[in-house]
Coordinates of C-alpha atoms in Angstrom, one line a residue:
M1 CA -124.6 15.1 -20.8
I2 CA -123.7 17.2 -24.0
P3 CA -120.1 18.0 -24.0
H4 CA -119.3 21.5 -24.3
I5 CA -117.4 22.5 -27.7
S6 CA -114.0 24.5 -27.3
S7 CA -115.3 27.3 -29.6
R8 CA -112.8 29.5 -31.4
P9 CA -109.6 27.5 -31.8
R10 CA -110.8 25.1 -34.2
R11 CA -114.3 25.2 -32.2
T12 CA -113.9 22.8 -29.3
L13 CA -116.1 21.8 -26.9
V14 CA -115.4 22.6 -23.6
L15 CA -116.6 20.9 -20.3
A16 CA -116.4 23.0 -17.1
A17 CA -114.2 20.9 -14.7
A18 CA -111.2 23.0 -13.4
L19 CA -109.3 22.2 -10.8
G20 CA -109.4 24.8 -8.1
A21 CA -112.5 26.8 -9.5
A22 CA -115.2 26.8 -11.0
L23 CA -114.7 27.7 -14.8
A24 CA -117.0 27.5 -18.0
F25 CA -114.7 27.7 -21.4
G26 CA -115.8 29.3 -24.4
A27 CA -113.0 29.1 -26.7
P28 CA -112.2 31.2 -29.3
A29 CA -114.1 31.4 -32.5
A30 CA -112.1 29.6 -35.3
L31 CA -110.6 27.2 -33.1
A32 CA -110.3 23.7 -34.3
G33 CA -112.5 22.4 -31.4
T34 CA -113.6 24.6 -29.1
A35 CA -117.2 26.4 -29.1
P36 CA -119.6 26.2 -26.3
V37 CA -122.5 24.1 -27.0
S38 CA -126.2 24.5 -26.4
P39 CA -128.8 22.0 -25.0
S40 CA -129.3 21.2 -28.7
G41 CA -126.0 20.4 -29.3
V42 CA -125.5 23.0 -31.7
P43 CA -122.3 25.5 -31.0
T44 CA -123.1 28.7 -29.9
P45 CA -121.6 31.9 -31.4
A46 CA -118.4 33.1 -29.3
P47 CA -119.1 36.2 -27.7
R48 CA -118.0 39.5 -29.5
A49 CA -115.2 41.8 -27.8
A50 CA -115.6 45.4 -28.2
A51 CA -113.4 47.5 -30.3
P52 CA -110.0 48.4 -28.2
A53 CA -109.8 52.0 -27.7
S54 CA -107.0 53.9 -29.8
Q55 CA -103.6 53.1 -28.5
S56 CA -101.4 54.8 -31.1
A57 CA -101.8 57.6 -33.4
T58 CA -100.8 55.5 -36.0
W59 CA -104.2 53.6 -35.9
A60 CA -107.3 55.1 -38.1
A61 CA -111.1 53.8 -37.8
G62 CA -111.5 51.9 -41.5
T63 CA -107.7 50.8 -41.7
R64 CA -107.9 46.7 -43.0
A65 CA -105.3 44.3 -43.4
Y66 CA -104.5 42.7 -47.0
L67 CA -101.8 40.1 -48.2
V68 CA -100.0 41.5 -51.4
I69 CA -98.4 38.3 -53.6
T70 CA -95.7 38.8 -55.0
A71 CA -92.5 36.6 -56.3
P72 CA -90.7 35.1 -53.3
G73 CA -87.2 37.6 -53.0
D74 CA -86.3 41.0 -52.7
S75 CA -90.1 43.1 -52.5
S76 CA -88.5 46.6 -52.3
A77 CA -90.5 47.8 -55.5
V78 CA -94.0 46.0 -55.1
R79 CA -93.2 47.7 -50.8
S80 CA -92.6 51.1 -52.3
A81 CA -95.7 51.0 -54.7
V82 CA -97.8 49.7 -51.3
T83 CA -97.0 53.3 -49.9
A84 CA -97.1 54.7 -53.0
N85 CA -100.9 53.8 -53.5
G86 CA -102.3 54.9 -49.6
G87 CA -101.2 51.9 -47.8
T88 CA -98.4 50.9 -45.1
V89 CA -95.9 47.9 -44.9
F90 CA -96.9 46.1 -41.2
S91 CA -94.7 43.1 -42.1
A92 CA -93.3 41.4 -45.3
Y93 CA -92.0 37.8 -45.7
D94 CA -89.9 37.6 -48.7
A95 CA -88.8 34.4 -48.7
I96 CA -92.6 33.4 -49.8
G97 CA -93.1 36.7 -51.6
V98 CA -95.5 37.6 -49.3
I99 CA -96.2 41.5 -47.9
V100 CA -98.8 42.4 -45.2
A101 CA -100.4 45.9 -45.9
H102 CA -102.5 47.8 -43.8
S103 CA -104.8 50.5 -45.7
A104 CA -107.8 52.5 -44.8
S105 CA -108.4 53.4 -48.9
A106 CA -111.1 51.5 -50.1
S107 CA -109.4 51.5 -53.7
F108 CA -106.3 49.8 -52.2
A109 CA -106.3 46.4 -53.1
T110 CA -108.1 47.3 -56.9
T111 CA -105.1 49.8 -57.4
M112 CA -102.4 47.3 -56.2
R113 CA -103.4 44.7 -58.3
G114 CA -102.8 46.5 -61.4
V115 CA -99.1 46.9 -60.0
S116 CA -95.9 45.5 -61.9
G117 CA -94.6 42.6 -59.9
V118 CA -98.2 42.0 -57.7
Q119 CA -100.0 38.6 -58.4
Q120 CA -102.7 38.6 -56.2
V121 CA -103.9 41.1 -53.6
G122 CA -106.7 40.0 -51.2
A123 CA -108.3 41.4 -48.1
T124 CA -107.8 39.2 -44.5
R125 CA -110.6 40.5 -42.5
T126 CA -114.4 42.2 -43.0
S127 CA -113.4 44.0 -40.0
D128 CA -110.7 47.2 -39.1
V129 CA -107.5 46.0 -37.9
P130 CA -107.8 46.7 -34.4
A131 CA -106.0 49.8 -32.4
D132 CA -103.9 47.2 -30.4
A133 CA -102.0 46.1 -33.7
Y134 CA -100.1 48.6 -33.5
N135 CA -99.1 48.7 -30.0
P136 CA -100.2 45.2 -28.7
A137 CA -101.0 44.7 -24.8
L138 CA -99.1 42.2 -22.9
P139 CA -101.2 39.1 -22.0
A140 CA -101.7 38.4 -18.5
N141 CA -99.4 36.6 -16.5
P142 CA -101.9 34.6 -14.3
A143 CA -101.0 33.9 -10.8
Q144 CA -100.2 29.5 -10.3
S145 CA -102.4 27.5 -8.0
A146 CA -100.7 24.9 -6.3
T147 CA -101.8 21.6 -6.9
A148 CA -101.4 18.4 -5.0
T149 CA -99.1 15.4 -5.9
G150 CA -101.0 13.1 -7.9
E151 CA -100.8 12.0 -11.5
P152 CA -102.9 9.1 -12.5
V153 CA -103.2 7.8 -16.0
R154 CA -106.1 9.1 -17.9
V155 CA -108.0 7.1 -20.7
D156 CA -107.1 9.2 -23.3
M157 CA -103.2 8.6 -23.2
S158 CA -103.8 4.6 -22.3
Q159 CA -106.5 4.7 -25.5
I160 CA -103.6 5.2 -27.6
K161 CA -100.8 3.6 -25.4
A162 CA -99.2 6.8 -24.4
D163 CA -98.7 5.3 -20.9
Q164 CA -96.7 2.5 -22.5
A165 CA -95.0 4.4 -24.6
W166 CA -93.4 6.5 -21.9
A167 CA -91.4 3.1 -20.2
V168 CA -89.7 3.2 -23.6
N169 CA -89.1 6.7 -24.7
P170 CA -90.7 9.8 -23.6
G171 CA -89.8 11.8 -26.0
S172 CA -86.2 14.1 -26.9
S173 CA -85.4 17.2 -25.7
S174 CA -84.0 18.0 -28.6
V175 CA -87.5 17.9 -30.7
K176 CA -88.6 21.1 -30.9
V177 CA -92.8 21.6 -31.0
G178 CA -94.8 24.7 -31.9
I179 CA -98.3 25.4 -30.8
L180 CA -99.7 27.5 -32.7
D181 CA -102.6 28.7 -30.9
T182 CA -104.3 31.1 -28.3
G183 CA -100.9 31.2 -26.2
V184 CA -99.3 28.7 -23.6
D185 CA -99.2 29.9 -20.0
D186 CA -95.6 29.1 -19.3
Q187 CA -95.3 29.4 -15.6
H188 CA -97.3 26.5 -15.2
Q189 CA -96.0 23.7 -13.0
D190 CA -97.0 20.9 -15.5
L191 CA -95.5 23.2 -18.5
A192 CA -92.8 25.3 -17.1
P193 CA -90.3 22.6 -17.3
N194 CA -90.7 21.6 -21.2
F195 CA -91.2 25.1 -21.8
N196 CA -88.8 27.0 -24.7
A197 CA -89.3 30.5 -23.7
A198 CA -86.4 31.0 -26.6
D199 CA -88.6 30.4 -29.5
S200 CA -91.9 31.5 -28.5
V201 CA -93.6 34.4 -29.6
S202 CA -96.8 36.5 -30.6
C203 CA -97.9 36.3 -34.4
A204 CA -101.1 38.3 -33.5
Y205 CA -102.0 40.7 -36.1
G206 CA -99.1 39.6 -38.6
K207 CA -95.6 40.2 -36.9
A208 CA -93.5 38.6 -34.7
D209 CA -93.7 40.1 -31.0
T210 CA -90.7 38.3 -29.0
R211 CA -90.9 40.6 -26.0
T212 CA -91.2 38.4 -22.6
G213 CA -94.9 36.9 -22.5
A214 CA -96.3 38.1 -25.6
W215 CA -96.7 34.6 -26.2
R216 CA -98.9 33.7 -22.9
D217 CA -102.7 32.8 -23.5
V218 CA -105.5 34.9 -24.2
D219 CA -107.8 32.5 -23.7
T220 CA -107.1 29.0 -22.4
H221 CA -107.4 26.9 -25.5
G222 CA -103.2 26.4 -26.4
T223 CA -102.1 26.0 -22.3
H224 CA -105.5 22.7 -22.8
V225 CA -103.5 21.8 -25.9
A226 CA -100.0 22.2 -25.0
G227 CA -100.8 19.9 -21.3
T228 CA -101.6 16.8 -23.7
I229 CA -98.5 17.3 -26.2
A230 CA -95.9 17.8 -23.2
A231 CA -97.3 18.0 -19.6
A232 CA -94.2 16.9 -17.4
K233 CA -93.7 14.1 -15.5
N234 CA -93.4 15.5 -12.4
G235 CA -96.0 13.3 -10.1
K236 CA -98.6 16.3 -10.4
G237 CA -101.5 16.5 -12.1
V238 CA -101.3 15.3 -15.9
V239 CA -98.9 13.8 -18.3
G240 CA -98.5 14.7 -22.1
V241 CA -98.2 12.3 -24.7
A242 CA -94.6 13.3 -25.0
P243 CA -92.9 14.3 -22.0
G244 CA -89.9 14.6 -22.7
V245 CA -89.9 17.0 -25.9
K246 CA -89.9 20.8 -25.5
I247 CA -92.9 23.0 -26.4
S248 CA -93.2 26.8 -27.4
A249 CA -95.9 29.0 -27.9
V250 CA -96.7 30.9 -31.4
R251 CA -99.8 32.8 -30.0
V252 CA -101.6 33.3 -33.2
A253 CA -104.4 34.4 -31.7
E254 CA -105.9 38.2 -30.9
P255 CA -106.6 39.0 -27.9
G256 CA -110.7 39.5 -26.9
N257 CA -111.6 37.6 -29.7
S258 CA -109.1 34.8 -30.3
F259 CA -109.3 34.9 -34.1
F260 CA -107.0 33.7 -36.2
F261 CA -106.5 35.5 -39.5
A262 CA -104.4 34.7 -42.1
E263 CA -101.3 37.1 -41.5
N264 CA -101.0 35.6 -38.3
T265 CA -100.6 32.2 -39.6
I266 CA -98.4 33.4 -42.3
C267 CA -96.2 34.5 -39.8
G268 CA -96.6 31.5 -36.9
F269 CA -95.8 28.8 -40.0
V270 CA -92.4 31.0 -40.9
W271 CA -91.7 31.4 -37.2
A272 CA -92.0 27.4 -36.9
G273 CA -89.9 26.7 -40.1
D274 CA -87.0 29.5 -38.6
H275 CA -86.8 28.1 -35.1
G276 CA -86.5 24.4 -36.0
F277 CA -90.0 23.1 -35.1
K278 CA -90.4 19.4 -35.6
V279 CA -93.9 20.1 -35.4
T280 CA -96.6 22.1 -34.9
N281 CA -100.0 22.0 -33.7
N282 CA -102.8 23.5 -35.6
S283 CA -105.8 23.8 -33.6
Y284 CA -108.0 26.2 -35.5
Y285 CA -109.0 27.7 -38.8
T286 CA -107.7 30.6 -40.3
D287 CA -110.6 33.6 -40.2
P288 CA -112.9 35.0 -40.9
W289 CA -113.7 32.4 -43.6
Q290 CA -114.5 28.9 -42.4
F291 CA -113.6 27.8 -46.2
N292 CA -111.6 29.8 -48.4
C293 CA -112.6 29.8 -52.0
P294 CA -110.4 30.2 -54.9
D295 CA -112.7 32.1 -57.2
N296 CA -113.0 34.5 -54.6
I297 CA -110.4 37.1 -55.0
D298 CA -109.4 38.1 -51.4
Q299 CA -109.9 34.3 -50.5
A300 CA -107.6 33.4 -53.1
A301 CA -104.9 35.9 -52.0
I302 CA -105.5 34.2 -48.4
I303 CA -105.3 30.4 -49.6
E304 CA -102.2 31.2 -51.7
G305 CA -100.4 32.8 -48.7
V306 CA -101.0 30.6 -46.0
K307 CA -99.9 27.5 -48.5
R308 CA -96.5 29.3 -48.9
A309 CA -95.8 29.7 -45.6
Q310 CA -97.1 26.4 -45.2
E311 CA -94.7 24.7 -47.9
Y312 CA -91.7 27.0 -46.3
A313 CA -92.1 25.3 -42.5
E314 CA -92.3 22.1 -44.5
G315 CA -89.3 22.5 -46.3
K316 CA -87.4 23.8 -43.2
G317 CA -88.3 20.2 -41.9
S318 CA -91.6 21.4 -39.9
L319 CA -94.7 19.0 -39.8
Q320 CA -97.8 20.8 -39.6
V321 CA -100.8 18.5 -38.2
A322 CA -104.4 20.6 -37.6
A323 CA -107.7 19.4 -36.5
A324 CA -110.6 18.5 -38.7
G325 CA -113.4 20.8 -37.0
N326 CA -116.0 20.4 -35.1
E327 CA -119.4 20.7 -37.5
N328 CA -120.3 17.0 -38.1
Y329 CA -119.6 18.0 -41.7
D330 CA -118.3 16.1 -44.7
L331 CA -115.4 17.9 -45.7
A332 CA -115.6 15.7 -49.0
H333 CA -118.9 16.8 -50.6
K334 CA -119.1 20.7 -49.3
T335 CA -122.4 22.4 -50.1
T336 CA -123.1 25.2 -48.2
D337 CA -121.0 27.9 -45.5
S338 CA -123.1 29.4 -42.7
A339 CA -120.2 30.3 -40.2
S340 CA -118.7 33.1 -42.4
P341 CA -117.4 35.7 -42.4
N342 CA -117.1 35.7 -38.6
D343 CA -115.8 38.4 -37.8
S344 CA -118.9 40.9 -39.0
T345 CA -122.1 39.2 -40.2
P346 CA -122.2 36.1 -41.1
T347 CA -124.5 35.0 -44.5
T348 CA -125.1 31.5 -45.7
R349 CA -123.4 30.6 -49.1
T350 CA -123.1 27.8 -51.9
I351 CA -119.7 26.4 -51.5
T352 CA -118.2 23.4 -53.5
N353 CA -114.8 21.1 -52.3
A354 CA -112.8 23.6 -54.5
C355 CA -113.3 25.7 -51.0
L356 CA -110.4 24.7 -48.6
D357 CA -110.8 24.6 -44.8
I358 CA -107.2 26.0 -44.3
P359 CA -104.8 25.3 -43.0
T360 CA -106.3 21.4 -42.3
E361 CA -106.9 21.2 -46.1
L362 CA -103.5 22.3 -47.4
P363 CA -101.1 20.1 -49.0
G364 CA -98.9 18.5 -46.6
V365 CA -101.2 19.1 -43.4
V366 CA -101.6 16.0 -41.5
T367 CA -105.9 16.2 -40.8
V368 CA -107.2 14.7 -37.6
A369 CA -110.6 13.6 -36.4
A370 CA -111.7 13.2 -33.3
N371 CA -112.6 9.7 -31.5
G372 CA -115.3 9.5 -28.6
T373 CA -115.1 6.7 -26.2
G374 CA -112.3 4.2 -27.5
T375 CA -113.0 4.4 -31.0
T376 CA -116.1 5.5 -32.2
K377 CA -116.7 9.0 -34.2
A378 CA -117.1 11.6 -31.5
S379 CA -120.7 12.8 -32.5
F380 CA -119.3 16.5 -33.6
S381 CA -116.3 15.7 -35.2
N382 CA -116.0 16.6 -39.2
F383 CA -115.1 14.0 -41.2
G384 CA -114.2 13.3 -44.9
S385 CA -112.9 11.0 -47.6
G386 CA -109.6 11.5 -48.5
V387 CA -109.7 14.4 -46.1
I388 CA -109.1 12.7 -43.2
D389 CA -105.7 11.1 -42.4
V390 CA -105.6 9.7 -38.6
A391 CA -107.8 9.8 -35.5
A392 CA -107.0 10.5 -32.2
P393 CA -109.5 11.0 -28.6
G394 CA -110.8 14.4 -28.7
S395 CA -114.0 13.4 -26.1
D396 CA -113.8 15.2 -22.1
V397 CA -109.8 15.1 -22.5
Y398 CA -108.7 16.0 -19.1
S399 CA -105.9 18.6 -19.4
T400 CA -103.7 21.8 -18.1
L401 CA -105.4 25.3 -18.0
P402 CA -103.8 29.1 -17.4
G403 CA -102.9 29.7 -13.6
G404 CA -101.8 26.1 -12.5
K405 CA -105.3 24.5 -13.4
Y406 CA -106.8 22.0 -15.1
G407 CA -110.0 21.2 -17.0
T408 CA -111.7 19.0 -19.5
K409 CA -112.7 20.1 -23.1
S410 CA -113.8 18.1 -26.1
G411 CA -113.2 18.5 -29.6
T412 CA -110.8 17.9 -32.8
S413 CA -108.9 20.4 -30.9
M414 CA -107.9 18.2 -28.5
A415 CA -107.6 15.0 -30.8
T416 CA -104.8 17.3 -32.3
P417 CA -102.4 17.3 -30.0
H418 CA -102.3 14.0 -29.3
V419 CA -101.3 13.2 -32.9
V420 CA -98.8 15.7 -32.5
G421 CA -97.6 14.4 -29.4
V422 CA -97.3 10.8 -31.3
A423 CA -95.2 12.6 -34.4
A424 CA -92.8 14.1 -31.6
L425 CA -92.4 10.7 -29.9
L426 CA -91.8 9.1 -33.6
A427 CA -89.0 12.2 -34.2
S428 CA -87.6 11.3 -31.0
A429 CA -87.1 7.8 -31.9
N430 CA -85.7 8.6 -35.3
P431 CA -83.7 11.6 -35.4
G432 CA -83.4 13.2 -38.5
I433 CA -86.8 12.3 -39.9
T434 CA -88.3 14.4 -42.5
P435 CA -92.1 15.3 -42.4
A436 CA -93.1 13.3 -45.1
Q437 CA -91.8 10.5 -43.2
L438 CA -93.2 11.6 -40.3
R439 CA -96.7 11.8 -42.1
D440 CA -96.0 8.0 -44.0
K441 CA -95.3 6.6 -39.9
L442 CA -98.4 8.3 -38.1
A443 CA -100.5 6.6 -41.2
T444 CA -98.6 3.2 -41.2
Q445 CA -98.6 2.9 -37.6
A446 CA -102.4 3.7 -37.0
N447 CA -104.6 1.4 -35.8
D448 CA -107.4 0.6 -38.3
T449 CA -110.6 1.6 -36.7
A450 CA -113.8 0.2 -38.9
C451 CA -116.7 2.0 -39.8
P452 CA -119.7 1.7 -37.5
S453 CA -123.0 1.3 -38.6
D454 CA -123.1 4.6 -40.2
S455 CA -124.1 5.0 -43.8
R456 CA -122.2 8.4 -44.1
C457 CA -118.9 6.5 -43.4
T458 CA -117.4 5.0 -46.3
G459 CA -114.3 3.1 -46.9
T460 CA -112.7 0.3 -45.8
T461 CA -111.3 -0.6 -42.2
A462 CA -107.7 0.3 -43.2
N463 CA -108.7 3.8 -44.9
N464 CA -112.2 5.5 -44.0
S465 CA -114.3 8.5 -44.2
F466 CA -114.2 9.0 -40.4
F467 CA -110.8 7.6 -39.2
G468 CA -108.8 8.1 -41.9
E469 CA -105.7 5.6 -41.6
G470 CA -106.9 4.6 -37.7
Q471 CA -106.1 5.8 -34.8
V472 CA -102.6 6.9 -33.7
D473 CA -100.2 4.7 -31.6
A474 CA -97.8 6.0 -28.9
L475 CA -96.1 2.7 -28.3
K476 CA -95.8 1.7 -32.2
A477 CA -94.0 5.4 -32.3
V478 CA -91.2 4.6 -30.2
G479 CA -90.4 1.2 -31.2
G480 CA -92.5 -0.8 -28.7
S481 CA -95.2 -3.4 -29.4
T482 CA -95.7 -4.8 -26.2
P483 CA -95.1 -2.9 -22.8
P484 CA -92.6 -3.9 -20.7
T485 CA -93.9 -6.8 -18.5
G486 CA -91.5 -6.7 -15.1
K487 CA -92.1 -4.1 -12.1
Y488 CA -91.5 -0.4 -13.2
F489 CA -89.6 1.8 -10.4
E490 CA -88.9 5.7 -11.1
N491 CA -87.3 8.5 -9.8
L492 CA -88.0 12.0 -10.5
G493 CA -86.1 13.9 -8.6
D494 CA -83.4 16.5 -10.0
F495 CA -79.9 15.7 -8.7
A496 CA -78.0 18.8 -9.9
I497 CA -74.7 17.6 -12.1
N498 CA -71.7 20.3 -11.1
D499 CA -68.7 20.2 -12.2
N500 CA -65.9 17.8 -11.5
A501 CA -68.1 16.4 -9.1
T502 CA -70.2 12.6 -8.8
V503 CA -73.7 12.8 -7.7
E504 CA -75.9 9.7 -7.2
S505 CA -80.1 9.7 -7.3
P506 CA -81.3 6.8 -5.3
L507 CA -84.4 4.5 -6.3
T508 CA -85.5 2.0 -3.5
V509 CA -86.9 -1.8 -5.2
S510 CA -89.1 -4.0 -3.4
G511 CA -91.8 -6.5 -4.2
V512 CA -89.6 -8.1 -6.7
T513 CA -88.7 -11.4 -5.9
G514 CA -85.1 -13.4 -6.3
N515 CA -82.5 -11.7 -8.8
A516 CA -82.7 -8.9 -11.5
P517 CA -83.1 -10.3 -15.0
A518 CA -80.3 -10.3 -17.3
T519 CA -82.3 -7.7 -19.4
L520 CA -82.5 -5.6 -16.3
R521 CA -84.0 -2.5 -18.8
V522 CA -82.6 1.4 -17.4
G523 CA -84.3 4.7 -18.4
V524 CA -81.9 7.6 -18.0
D525 CA -82.9 11.2 -18.6
I526 CA -79.8 13.3 -18.0
K527 CA -79.9 17.0 -19.2
H528 CA -76.5 18.4 -19.4
T529 CA -74.8 20.9 -22.3
Y530 CA -71.8 18.2 -22.6
I531 CA -72.6 14.9 -22.5
G532 CA -68.6 14.1 -23.4
D533 CA -67.8 15.3 -19.7
L534 CA -69.8 12.6 -18.2
K535 CA -69.4 8.7 -17.1
V536 CA -72.9 7.6 -16.0
D537 CA -73.2 4.4 -13.9
L538 CA -75.8 2.0 -12.4
V539 CA -74.8 0.8 -8.6
A540 CA -76.8 -2.2 -7.2
P541 CA -77.6 -2.5 -4.3
D542 CA -74.6 -4.4 -3.2
G543 CA -72.0 -1.7 -4.9
T544 CA -71.6 -3.6 -7.8
V545 CA -71.2 -0.7 -10.5
Y546 CA -72.2 -1.2 -14.3
T547 CA -70.9 1.5 -16.8
L548 CA -74.0 2.2 -18.6
S549 CA -72.0 5.2 -20.6
D550 CA -68.1 6.3 -20.6
R551 CA -67.5 10.1 -21.4
T552 CA -69.2 9.0 -24.7
G553 CA -71.2 11.6 -27.3
G554 CA -68.9 14.7 -27.3
G555 CA -70.5 18.1 -27.3
T556 CA -74.0 16.8 -27.6
D557 CA -76.6 18.1 -25.3
N558 CA -78.6 15.5 -22.9
I559 CA -78.4 11.4 -22.5
I560 CA -82.2 10.4 -22.6
Q561 CA -81.7 6.6 -23.5
N562 CA -82.8 3.3 -22.5
F563 CA -80.2 0.8 -21.6
T564 CA -80.1 -2.7 -21.2
V565 CA -78.0 -4.6 -18.4
N566 CA -77.4 -8.0 -17.4
A567 CA -78.4 -7.9 -13.6
S568 CA -78.7 -11.5 -13.0
S569 CA -76.6 -12.1 -10.3
E570 CA -77.9 -9.1 -8.1
V571 CA -80.5 -9.1 -5.8
A572 CA -83.5 -7.0 -7.0
N573 CA -85.0 -5.3 -4.0
G574 CA -82.5 -2.7 -2.1
I575 CA -81.1 0.8 -3.2
W576 CA -80.2 1.0 -6.6
K577 CA -78.4 4.3 -7.5
L578 CA -77.5 6.4 -10.5
R579 CA -74.5 7.4 -10.5
V580 CA -72.8 10.2 -12.8
N581 CA -69.3 11.6 -12.5
D582 CA -68.5 15.1 -14.3
N583 CA -65.3 15.3 -15.3
A584 CA -64.3 18.5 -16.3
S585 CA -65.1 22.0 -16.3
A586 CA -67.8 25.2 -17.7
D587 CA -70.4 22.5 -18.4
T588 CA -73.3 21.4 -15.6
G589 CA -76.6 19.8 -15.8
K590 CA -78.8 17.1 -13.6
I591 CA -80.0 13.9 -13.4
D592 CA -83.7 15.2 -14.7
A593 CA -84.9 11.6 -14.0
W594 CA -84.5 7.5 -14.1
N595 CA -86.2 4.3 -13.7
L596 CA -85.8 0.4 -13.7
T597 CA -87.9 -2.3 -15.4
F598 CA -87.6 -5.5 -13.8

């Protein structure tokens, strides 16, 4: 059966397999791995949305968007020139010297290129700016379907050893991951526990919209990506690669067509840098050009603007990870582009390697190819010597969908969040790690994957054009080499920690012969806003108390840590307890989960 590629965001393969509903998914146009696939295996174009009716007197037919590039810093003089020459300043990012201007004047770009202080000007689209840009409608907040208990380990997770990594370190809630995509359903039962609304936003049209819910999904793509990264380990649905980290939605896609124009991407990267995202997921390419060529005056400005925004985010500590695309195309030997511009009428043009798929081919961005079953190349995945950094599972990935649902998609869009999850685990295990160090560790820890019998695959087993440095490894990311060998028990129930009070979370152990080991591993996930208030003990079935943490850590948040206890004098079977004593007022929290490995 040919997988269904999720169409827009990085052109994804989507297989209709939603829990509780018969859904056929077609991802938006530039999605890095989601485009419906015809029986011949050729992605079919996404349907075009009708132009919205005007929602604002400000909007006028013929309005186009432009990037006006100037020196970083005070842009007031150039902003005044925008207004004086028939344009309006829609948004501005002075820290990187980028102004997003709108104008209905056909001569606007040419005139502005002659203005003192202006370095470049480029149109970001070949279609009009929608009226919705001036008064954006909030995305729907879908009703949620209930899901039965059950959380089987999926093949993609075991393929990168994420299921083994969870027992070592599920990820830290202090690590923030940004999902630049079609939005995220923050109400989904598997995403709500890890969703960070305070740092979520819509960047559609190139301006931050911080209204509650503006970040919600206008497709299904972003919600699917979110689940692969950080669906909660809560006994329901699925588990993400890093189920302990926090995710924020940065909706870059515009409604109706899910286009990711340059100004939207710029807004998203600047937001990521300013809001402390350790890593971002970018499963799309920047519309309307599949490849932006520096010898085209408009596309050169797009490259420069998005490049500056990416560099800004990285300078603030954020690593960008992006999908390679689903056209089975050799990115190291570019010849033609037949998909651009996708917001009007595509034409076939001759291109060279100077033309870039952005953001995935920008310096500093980790480019992800998709594996099929095992360590094969997914049939749709783009490739290229010196372009692909790492690979991850991207075929028939089962994850979250809006409205509490679940479904299967395929594409490099689906491979990328696996890598982002591994990067988030690396950041959890290595606080203070830099983007450059994250890139290096992703590469050095990846498992070498040899070329198949395919003449297009060039290079060595250690680094080749299909898989780059190899398939990422979640277990290595958290410092493990082999999974815990003993029996594993876990309590996922929430137990409130109130001021000046004691709470116990019980865990029944059975089926273990003899005594507990001298290296009993205790995994603790306590959410609390001042851990210096807390004394944390493990209580054996006979009542013996083993202190794990005694009011250490001061004003830091949360105890997400593994402890080793010599419990060899204790009978293993029975009811063990995690006891938490709060010794002060004003800060509360909960035991989120804890586990024992014998």
